Short mmCIF file of C-alpha atoms and ligand atoms in Angstrom, two decimals:
data_model
loop_
_atom_site.label_atom_id
_atom_site.label_comp_id
_atom_site.label_asym_id
_atom_site.label_seq_id
_atom_site.Cartn_x
_atom_site.Cartn_y
_atom_site.Cartn_z
CA MET A 1 87.58 98.95 21.70
CA ALA A 2 87.31 100.85 18.43
CA LEU A 3 90.34 102.87 17.43
CA THR A 4 89.76 106.62 17.37
CA ILE A 5 91.91 109.33 15.84
CA GLN A 6 91.79 111.25 19.09
CA SER A 7 93.31 108.41 21.07
CA ALA A 8 95.75 107.61 18.26
CA GLN A 9 97.10 111.16 18.46
CA THR A 10 98.26 110.52 22.02
CA ILE A 11 100.46 107.46 21.36
CA PHE A 12 104.09 108.01 22.38
CA SER A 13 103.05 111.38 23.72
CA ASN A 14 106.57 111.94 25.09
CA THR A 15 107.54 112.62 21.44
CA GLN A 16 105.93 116.04 21.70
CA VAL A 17 108.73 117.90 23.43
CA PRO A 18 108.30 121.59 22.65
CA SER A 19 109.87 122.31 19.27
CA PRO A 20 111.77 125.55 18.76
CA ILE A 21 110.04 125.90 15.36
CA PRO A 22 106.60 127.14 16.56
CA ALA A 23 108.35 129.20 19.23
CA THR A 24 110.37 131.01 16.54
CA ILE A 25 107.29 131.51 14.36
CA ALA A 26 105.43 132.96 17.36
CA LEU A 27 108.21 135.54 17.77
CA PHE A 28 108.01 136.30 14.05
CA ASP A 29 104.23 136.75 14.22
CA GLN A 30 104.66 139.53 16.73
CA LEU A 31 106.73 141.66 14.35
CA ASN A 32 105.06 144.35 12.26
CA VAL A 33 104.77 143.66 8.57
CA ASP A 34 107.89 145.53 7.40
CA ASP A 35 109.91 143.87 10.16
CA GLN A 36 108.56 140.50 9.04
CA LEU A 37 109.61 141.07 5.43
CA ALA A 38 113.02 142.29 6.55
CA TYR A 39 113.47 139.33 8.88
CA LEU A 40 112.60 136.86 6.11
CA TRP A 41 114.91 138.53 3.62
CA TYR A 42 117.86 138.56 6.05
CA ALA A 43 117.16 135.00 7.20
CA TYR A 44 116.88 133.80 3.60
CA THR A 45 120.03 135.53 2.38
CA GLU A 46 121.99 134.53 5.49
CA MET A 47 120.95 130.91 5.04
CA GLY A 48 121.88 131.20 1.37
CA LYS A 49 125.55 131.42 2.33
CA THR A 50 125.55 127.74 3.27
CA ILE A 51 122.46 126.22 1.63
CA THR A 52 120.26 127.31 -1.24
CA PRO A 53 117.11 125.74 -2.62
CA ALA A 54 117.22 124.02 -5.99
CA ALA A 55 115.66 126.04 -8.80
CA PRO A 56 112.06 124.97 -9.32
CA GLY A 57 111.35 123.30 -12.64
CA ALA A 58 109.83 125.26 -15.53
CA ALA A 59 106.45 123.53 -15.12
CA ARG A 60 106.15 124.71 -11.54
CA LEU A 61 107.30 128.26 -12.24
CA GLN A 62 104.71 128.48 -15.00
CA LEU A 63 101.97 128.22 -12.38
CA ALA A 64 103.29 131.37 -10.72
CA GLU A 65 104.25 133.18 -13.93
CA GLY A 66 101.12 135.30 -14.24
CA LEU A 67 101.60 136.86 -10.82
CA LEU A 68 105.34 137.24 -11.26
CA ASN A 69 104.91 139.08 -14.57
CA GLN A 70 102.37 141.42 -13.01
CA ILE A 71 104.75 142.22 -10.16
CA LYS A 72 107.75 142.75 -12.46
CA GLN A 73 105.89 145.49 -14.28
CA MET A 74 105.13 147.45 -11.09
CA SER A 75 106.95 150.42 -9.61
CA SER A 76 109.06 149.58 -6.58
CA GLU A 77 106.44 151.18 -4.26
CA GLU A 78 103.77 148.93 -5.74
CA GLN A 79 106.03 145.91 -5.38
CA THR A 80 106.55 146.71 -1.71
CA LYS A 81 102.79 147.00 -1.26
CA VAL A 82 102.25 143.56 -2.83
CA MET A 83 104.72 142.00 -0.41
CA ARG A 84 103.18 143.82 2.57
CA ASP A 85 99.74 142.59 1.49
CA LEU A 86 100.99 139.01 1.19
CA ALA A 87 102.66 139.09 4.60
CA SER A 88 99.65 140.69 6.29
CA ARG A 89 97.21 138.37 4.48
CA ALA A 90 95.24 141.32 3.11
CA ASP A 91 92.27 140.58 0.85
CA THR A 92 93.59 141.74 -2.53
CA PRO A 93 93.42 140.03 -5.94
CA ILE A 94 97.11 139.11 -5.77
CA SER A 95 96.88 137.83 -2.19
CA ARG A 96 93.90 135.70 -3.21
CA ALA A 97 95.67 134.30 -6.25
CA TYR A 98 98.63 133.43 -4.02
CA GLY A 99 96.28 131.85 -1.48
CA PHE A 100 95.12 129.39 -4.12
CA PHE A 101 98.68 128.23 -4.88
CA SER A 102 99.85 124.87 -3.54
CA VAL A 103 102.64 124.90 -0.96
CA ASN A 104 105.31 124.12 -3.55
CA THR A 105 104.02 126.79 -5.95
CA LYS A 106 104.15 129.35 -3.12
CA LEU A 107 107.76 128.37 -2.50
CA ALA A 108 108.56 128.57 -6.23
CA PHE A 109 106.96 132.02 -6.41
CA TRP A 110 109.20 133.32 -3.60
CA TYR A 111 112.22 131.55 -5.04
CA GLU A 112 111.78 133.52 -8.25
CA LEU A 113 111.08 136.79 -6.41
CA GLY A 114 114.29 136.19 -4.45
CA GLU A 115 116.24 135.77 -7.69
CA LEU A 116 114.73 139.01 -9.03
CA MET A 117 115.73 140.74 -5.79
CA LYS A 118 119.30 139.51 -6.11
CA GLN A 119 119.33 140.87 -9.67
CA GLY A 120 118.03 144.24 -8.43
CA ILE A 121 114.78 143.98 -10.42
CA ILE A 122 112.67 143.94 -7.26
CA THR A 123 113.34 145.80 -4.00
CA PRO A 124 113.71 143.32 -1.16
CA ILE A 125 112.82 145.66 1.69
CA PRO A 126 110.97 148.96 1.80
CA VAL A 127 113.11 151.99 0.91
CA GLY A 128 114.48 153.65 4.04
CA TYR A 129 113.76 150.62 6.24
CA GLN A 130 115.70 150.54 9.55
CA MET A 131 116.19 147.23 11.31
CA SER A 132 114.39 147.11 14.65
CA PRO A 133 115.72 145.31 17.76
CA GLY A 134 112.83 142.84 17.42
CA VAL A 135 114.11 141.65 14.03
CA LYS A 136 117.59 141.14 15.44
CA PHE A 137 116.18 139.12 18.30
CA VAL A 138 114.22 136.77 16.03
CA LEU A 139 117.21 136.43 13.67
CA GLU A 140 119.40 135.39 16.58
CA ALA A 141 116.82 132.84 17.69
CA THR A 142 116.74 131.49 14.13
CA GLN A 143 120.52 131.12 13.96
CA LYS A 144 120.38 128.71 16.90
CA LEU A 145 118.15 126.30 14.96
CA ASP A 146 119.60 123.49 12.88
CA PRO A 147 119.28 123.82 9.08
CA GLY A 148 116.29 121.44 8.88
CA GLN A 149 114.46 123.58 11.41
CA GLN A 150 115.45 126.84 9.68
CA ILE A 151 114.02 125.77 6.34
CA THR A 152 110.85 124.64 8.12
CA VAL A 153 110.43 128.10 9.65
CA LEU A 154 110.82 129.70 6.21
CA ARG A 155 108.48 127.19 4.61
CA ASN A 156 105.78 127.71 7.20
CA THR A 157 105.92 131.51 6.98
CA VAL A 158 105.60 131.28 3.18
CA VAL A 159 102.64 128.90 3.49
CA ASP A 160 100.84 131.27 5.87
CA MET A 161 101.14 134.30 3.60
CA GLY A 162 98.41 135.52 1.27
CA PHE A 163 94.67 135.67 1.76
CA ASP A 164 93.26 132.44 3.16
CA THR A 165 91.01 131.15 0.38
CA SER A 166 89.93 127.93 2.06
CA ASP A 167 86.40 129.27 2.70
CA LEU A 168 85.94 130.61 -0.82
CA GLY A 169 85.25 127.34 -2.59
CA PRO A 170 86.85 126.36 -5.88
CA SER A 171 89.37 128.76 -7.34
CA SER A 172 88.71 131.10 -10.22
CA TYR A 173 92.42 130.71 -10.89
CA PRO A 174 92.75 127.24 -12.34
CA LYS A 175 94.87 124.92 -10.24
CA ALA A 176 97.14 122.61 -12.15
CA ALA A 177 95.30 119.34 -12.68
CA THR A 178 98.38 117.54 -11.45
CA GLU A 179 101.27 118.93 -9.47
CA PRO A 180 104.45 119.11 -11.54
CA ALA A 181 106.88 116.37 -10.57
CA PHE A 182 110.06 116.93 -8.61
CA GLN A 183 113.23 115.47 -10.01
CA ARG A 184 114.66 113.04 -7.50
CA THR A 185 118.15 113.98 -6.35
CA THR A 186 119.30 110.57 -5.19
CA PRO A 187 118.55 107.05 -6.36
CA VAL A 188 115.39 105.45 -5.03
CA ILE A 189 116.08 103.68 -1.75
CA SER A 190 114.35 100.40 -2.56
CA SER A 191 115.13 98.09 0.30
CA VAL A 192 114.18 99.60 3.61
CA LYS A 193 115.79 98.43 6.83
CA ILE A 194 114.82 99.91 10.17
CA ASP A 195 116.51 98.73 13.36
CA GLY A 196 113.88 97.09 15.56
CA ILE A 197 111.06 97.15 12.97
CA THR A 198 109.69 94.34 10.82
CA GLU A 199 106.09 95.56 10.43
CA PRO A 200 105.22 95.09 6.72
CA ALA A 201 102.83 98.09 6.57
CA VAL A 202 105.56 100.42 7.82
CA LEU A 203 108.30 99.05 5.57
CA GLY A 204 105.88 99.12 2.65
CA TYR A 205 104.88 102.70 3.44
CA ILE A 206 108.46 103.97 3.42
CA GLU A 207 109.29 102.05 0.26
CA ALA A 208 106.24 103.41 -1.57
CA MET A 209 106.85 107.00 -0.43
CA ASN A 210 110.48 106.83 -1.54
CA ALA A 211 109.26 105.91 -5.03
CA ASP A 212 106.48 108.57 -5.09
CA ASN A 213 104.11 105.62 -5.42
CA PHE A 214 101.27 107.22 -3.50
CA ASP A 215 98.65 104.72 -4.69
CA ALA A 216 100.66 101.93 -3.08
CA ALA A 217 101.13 103.97 0.11
CA ILE A 218 97.42 104.81 0.33
CA ALA A 219 96.44 101.16 -0.12
CA LEU A 220 98.21 100.45 3.20
CA PHE A 221 95.79 102.72 5.11
CA THR A 222 92.35 101.79 6.45
CA THR A 223 89.58 103.65 4.57
CA ASP A 224 89.04 105.89 7.62
CA GLY A 225 92.79 106.19 8.26
CA ALA A 226 94.54 109.48 8.97
CA LEU A 227 97.90 111.15 8.43
CA GLN A 228 98.99 114.01 10.65
CA PRO A 229 101.77 116.18 9.15
CA PRO A 230 104.06 118.23 11.41
CA PHE A 231 102.23 121.05 13.23
CA GLN A 232 98.94 120.20 11.50
CA LYS A 233 95.63 118.53 12.22
CA PRO A 234 95.09 114.97 10.98
CA ILE A 235 94.10 114.53 7.33
CA VAL A 236 91.39 111.89 7.32
CA GLY A 237 90.40 109.40 4.62
CA ARG A 238 92.26 107.89 1.69
CA GLU A 239 91.22 110.51 -0.85
CA ALA A 240 92.28 113.46 1.27
CA ILE A 241 95.58 111.79 2.16
CA ALA A 242 96.26 111.01 -1.52
CA LYS A 243 95.65 114.64 -2.51
CA TYR A 244 97.95 115.83 0.25
CA MET A 245 100.69 113.42 -0.76
CA ARG A 246 100.55 114.44 -4.43
CA GLU A 247 100.86 118.09 -3.43
CA GLU A 248 103.37 117.91 -0.63
CA ALA A 249 105.14 114.58 -0.34
CA GLN A 250 106.73 114.33 -3.78
CA GLY A 251 110.42 113.67 -4.09
CA LEU A 252 111.04 113.23 -0.37
CA ASN A 253 113.84 110.90 0.68
CA MET A 254 112.79 109.08 3.82
CA MET A 255 115.57 107.48 5.81
CA PRO A 256 114.10 105.91 8.93
CA GLN A 257 116.84 104.60 11.25
CA GLN A 258 115.39 102.85 14.28
CA GLY A 259 112.15 102.18 16.03
CA ILE A 260 110.14 100.29 18.58
CA CYS A 261 106.96 98.29 18.20
CA GLU A 262 104.49 97.53 20.98
CA VAL A 263 101.66 95.05 20.48
CA GLN A 264 98.46 95.99 22.32
CA PRO A 265 95.98 93.56 23.96
CA ASP A 266 93.51 94.08 21.07
CA GLY A 267 96.14 93.06 18.51
CA SER A 268 96.81 96.58 17.26
CA LYS A 269 100.39 97.84 17.22
CA GLN A 270 101.93 101.13 18.19
CA LEU A 271 105.24 101.97 16.56
CA LYS A 272 107.58 104.88 16.87
CA ILE A 273 110.35 105.31 14.32
CA THR A 274 112.93 108.07 14.12
CA GLY A 275 115.10 109.10 11.21
CA VAL A 276 115.91 111.74 8.66
CA VAL A 277 113.93 113.15 5.75
CA GLN A 278 115.30 115.22 2.87
CA THR A 279 113.18 117.60 0.78
CA PRO A 280 113.75 117.87 -2.99
CA TRP A 281 114.17 121.63 -2.49
CA PHE A 282 117.48 121.10 -0.68
CA GLY A 283 118.38 117.51 -1.57
CA VAL A 284 121.08 115.79 0.43
CA THR A 285 122.40 119.05 1.91
CA VAL A 286 119.68 119.37 4.57
CA GLY A 287 118.37 116.59 6.78
CA MET A 288 115.29 116.97 8.91
CA ASN A 289 115.14 114.91 12.08
CA ILE A 290 111.66 113.51 12.42
CA SER A 291 109.62 110.73 13.95
CA TRP A 292 106.75 108.66 12.65
CA ARG A 293 104.19 107.40 15.16
CA PHE A 294 102.14 104.62 13.58
CA LEU A 295 98.99 102.94 14.86
CA ILE A 296 98.48 99.70 12.92
CA ASN A 297 95.12 97.93 13.30
CA PRO A 298 94.86 94.19 14.09
CA GLU A 299 94.49 93.50 10.34
CA GLY A 300 97.84 95.13 9.61
CA LYS A 301 96.50 98.37 8.06
CA ILE A 302 97.66 101.87 8.95
CA PHE A 303 94.93 103.55 11.00
CA PHE A 304 97.04 106.55 11.92
CA VAL A 305 100.47 108.01 11.33
CA ALA A 306 101.78 111.26 12.79
CA ILE A 307 104.94 112.90 11.51
CA ASP A 308 106.67 115.17 14.01
CA MET A 309 109.71 117.39 13.67
CA LEU A 310 112.11 116.52 16.48
CA ALA A 311 113.20 119.30 18.80
CA SER A 312 116.86 118.19 18.68
CA PRO A 313 119.01 115.36 17.28
CA GLN A 314 119.05 113.78 20.76
CA GLU A 315 115.36 113.02 20.25
CA LEU A 316 116.35 110.52 17.53
CA MET A 317 117.32 108.17 20.36
CA ASN A 318 114.25 108.85 22.47
CA LEU A 319 112.38 105.63 21.80
CA ARG A 320 111.46 104.75 25.34
CA ARG A 321 107.91 104.92 26.54
CA VAL A 322 107.24 107.01 29.65
O1 45D B 1 112.40 138.39 0.06
O2 45D B 1 105.79 110.36 5.96
C1 45D B 1 110.93 135.04 1.73
C2 45D B 1 104.99 114.30 4.98
C3 45D B 1 110.36 136.47 1.96
C4 45D B 1 104.28 113.13 4.28
C5 45D B 1 111.72 134.92 0.46
C6 45D B 1 106.33 113.90 5.55
C7 45D B 1 111.29 137.52 1.77
C8 45D B 1 104.27 111.88 5.04
C9 45D B 1 109.70 134.23 1.69
C10 45D B 1 111.79 134.64 2.85
C11 45D B 1 105.08 115.36 3.92
C12 45D B 1 104.11 114.82 6.11
C13 45D B 1 112.23 136.07 -0.09
C14 45D B 1 106.58 112.56 5.83
C15 45D B 1 112.01 137.37 0.53
C16 45D B 1 105.58 111.53 5.63
C17 45D B 1 112.00 133.63 -0.17
C18 45D B 1 107.27 114.95 5.99
C19 45D B 1 113.02 136.03 -1.33
C20 45D B 1 107.88 112.13 6.39
C21 45D B 1 112.10 132.48 0.47
C22 45D B 1 107.97 115.76 5.19
C23 45D B 1 112.27 131.17 -0.12
C24 45D B 1 108.73 116.93 5.64
C25 45D B 1 112.49 131.03 -1.57
C26 45D B 1 109.08 117.08 7.07
C27 45D B 1 112.21 130.10 0.72
C28 45D B 1 109.05 117.83 4.68
C29 45D B 1 112.25 128.72 0.34
C30 45D B 1 109.63 119.13 4.91
C31 45D B 1 112.14 127.76 1.29
C32 45D B 1 109.95 119.95 3.89
C33 45D B 1 112.01 126.34 1.00
C34 45D B 1 110.49 121.30 4.06
C35 45D B 1 111.75 125.51 2.04
C36 45D B 1 110.79 122.03 2.96
C37 45D B 1 112.12 125.87 -0.39
C38 45D B 1 110.68 121.83 5.41
C39 45D B 1 111.46 124.11 1.92
C40 45D B 1 111.23 123.40 3.01
#
């Protein structure tokens, strides 16, 4: 039987216990735009008491510089309008420009705005704003999440802002030909050991990703292979996966811990591995508990891998099949 992405998505389906991350974002989505901006500002500054993102490199900030300079020159009412437009995804020139940014450039843009807010150059929340009970409720829900989940909520709200430009074709704002590199915070983990796993494609994948060697990682996939990031649809084909990795998988430290491997009658293998991933934005201070679900074809190539955020640390041990 031919492998299909649809059937691959269902392997180890007991991994998909409801995550508190989409639930929190759903609460956030119900807030009005000023409440959303206030929530994000409070959540970001509250989080900043224990963990703060690393400053983005100059090369990355340069990509956002044009917009940032424009905003700096505005009156505080105009600045508030820009932020409302971004949060409500209005179709404005600035919201479009933001929409063309890569995920990491969007994060760098907000990092810099946050710094300008702390310095008093930009107003964080609309003048005269009063916190609503809804904001308090979502903030309390957020405080119950672990740090890896909290930064994922922030990341996903930042990604969703701006005008969605995906239907507009190529950008009139030039994208950087190559994404600026992240500086690695810890030495490359070169020899990978995962309890219960000897599959060469999986060990090779982790090793390549930990060295930002995306060409080597891609070579392990079938040509019609797919990668499904957390809370997203599968990305299909080597070229699309390579583009995604260059934009979003740089500088990650992947620390798989344990896994199981089940050989199927057709010779394909289904593997589930759990472990911790660190983002270069927060380095070793924040770990995200995740799982990889691999489908390896009979020739030993990766046909499918899904990455899922785990609902709780207990899920790290959930390697049984139901
Ligand atoms: O005033 O095997 C707000 C893949 C607004 C690849 C703000 C992966 C208000 C394959 C925006 C709040 C990538 C899928 C200010 C594995 C306001 C693979 C500023 C997984 C100032 C394992 C907010 C990787 C700011 C994973 C500056 C799971 C917020 C990676 C900054 C996860 C937030 C990475 C930042 C995550 C969040 C990174 C920098 C979750 C970064 C999060």
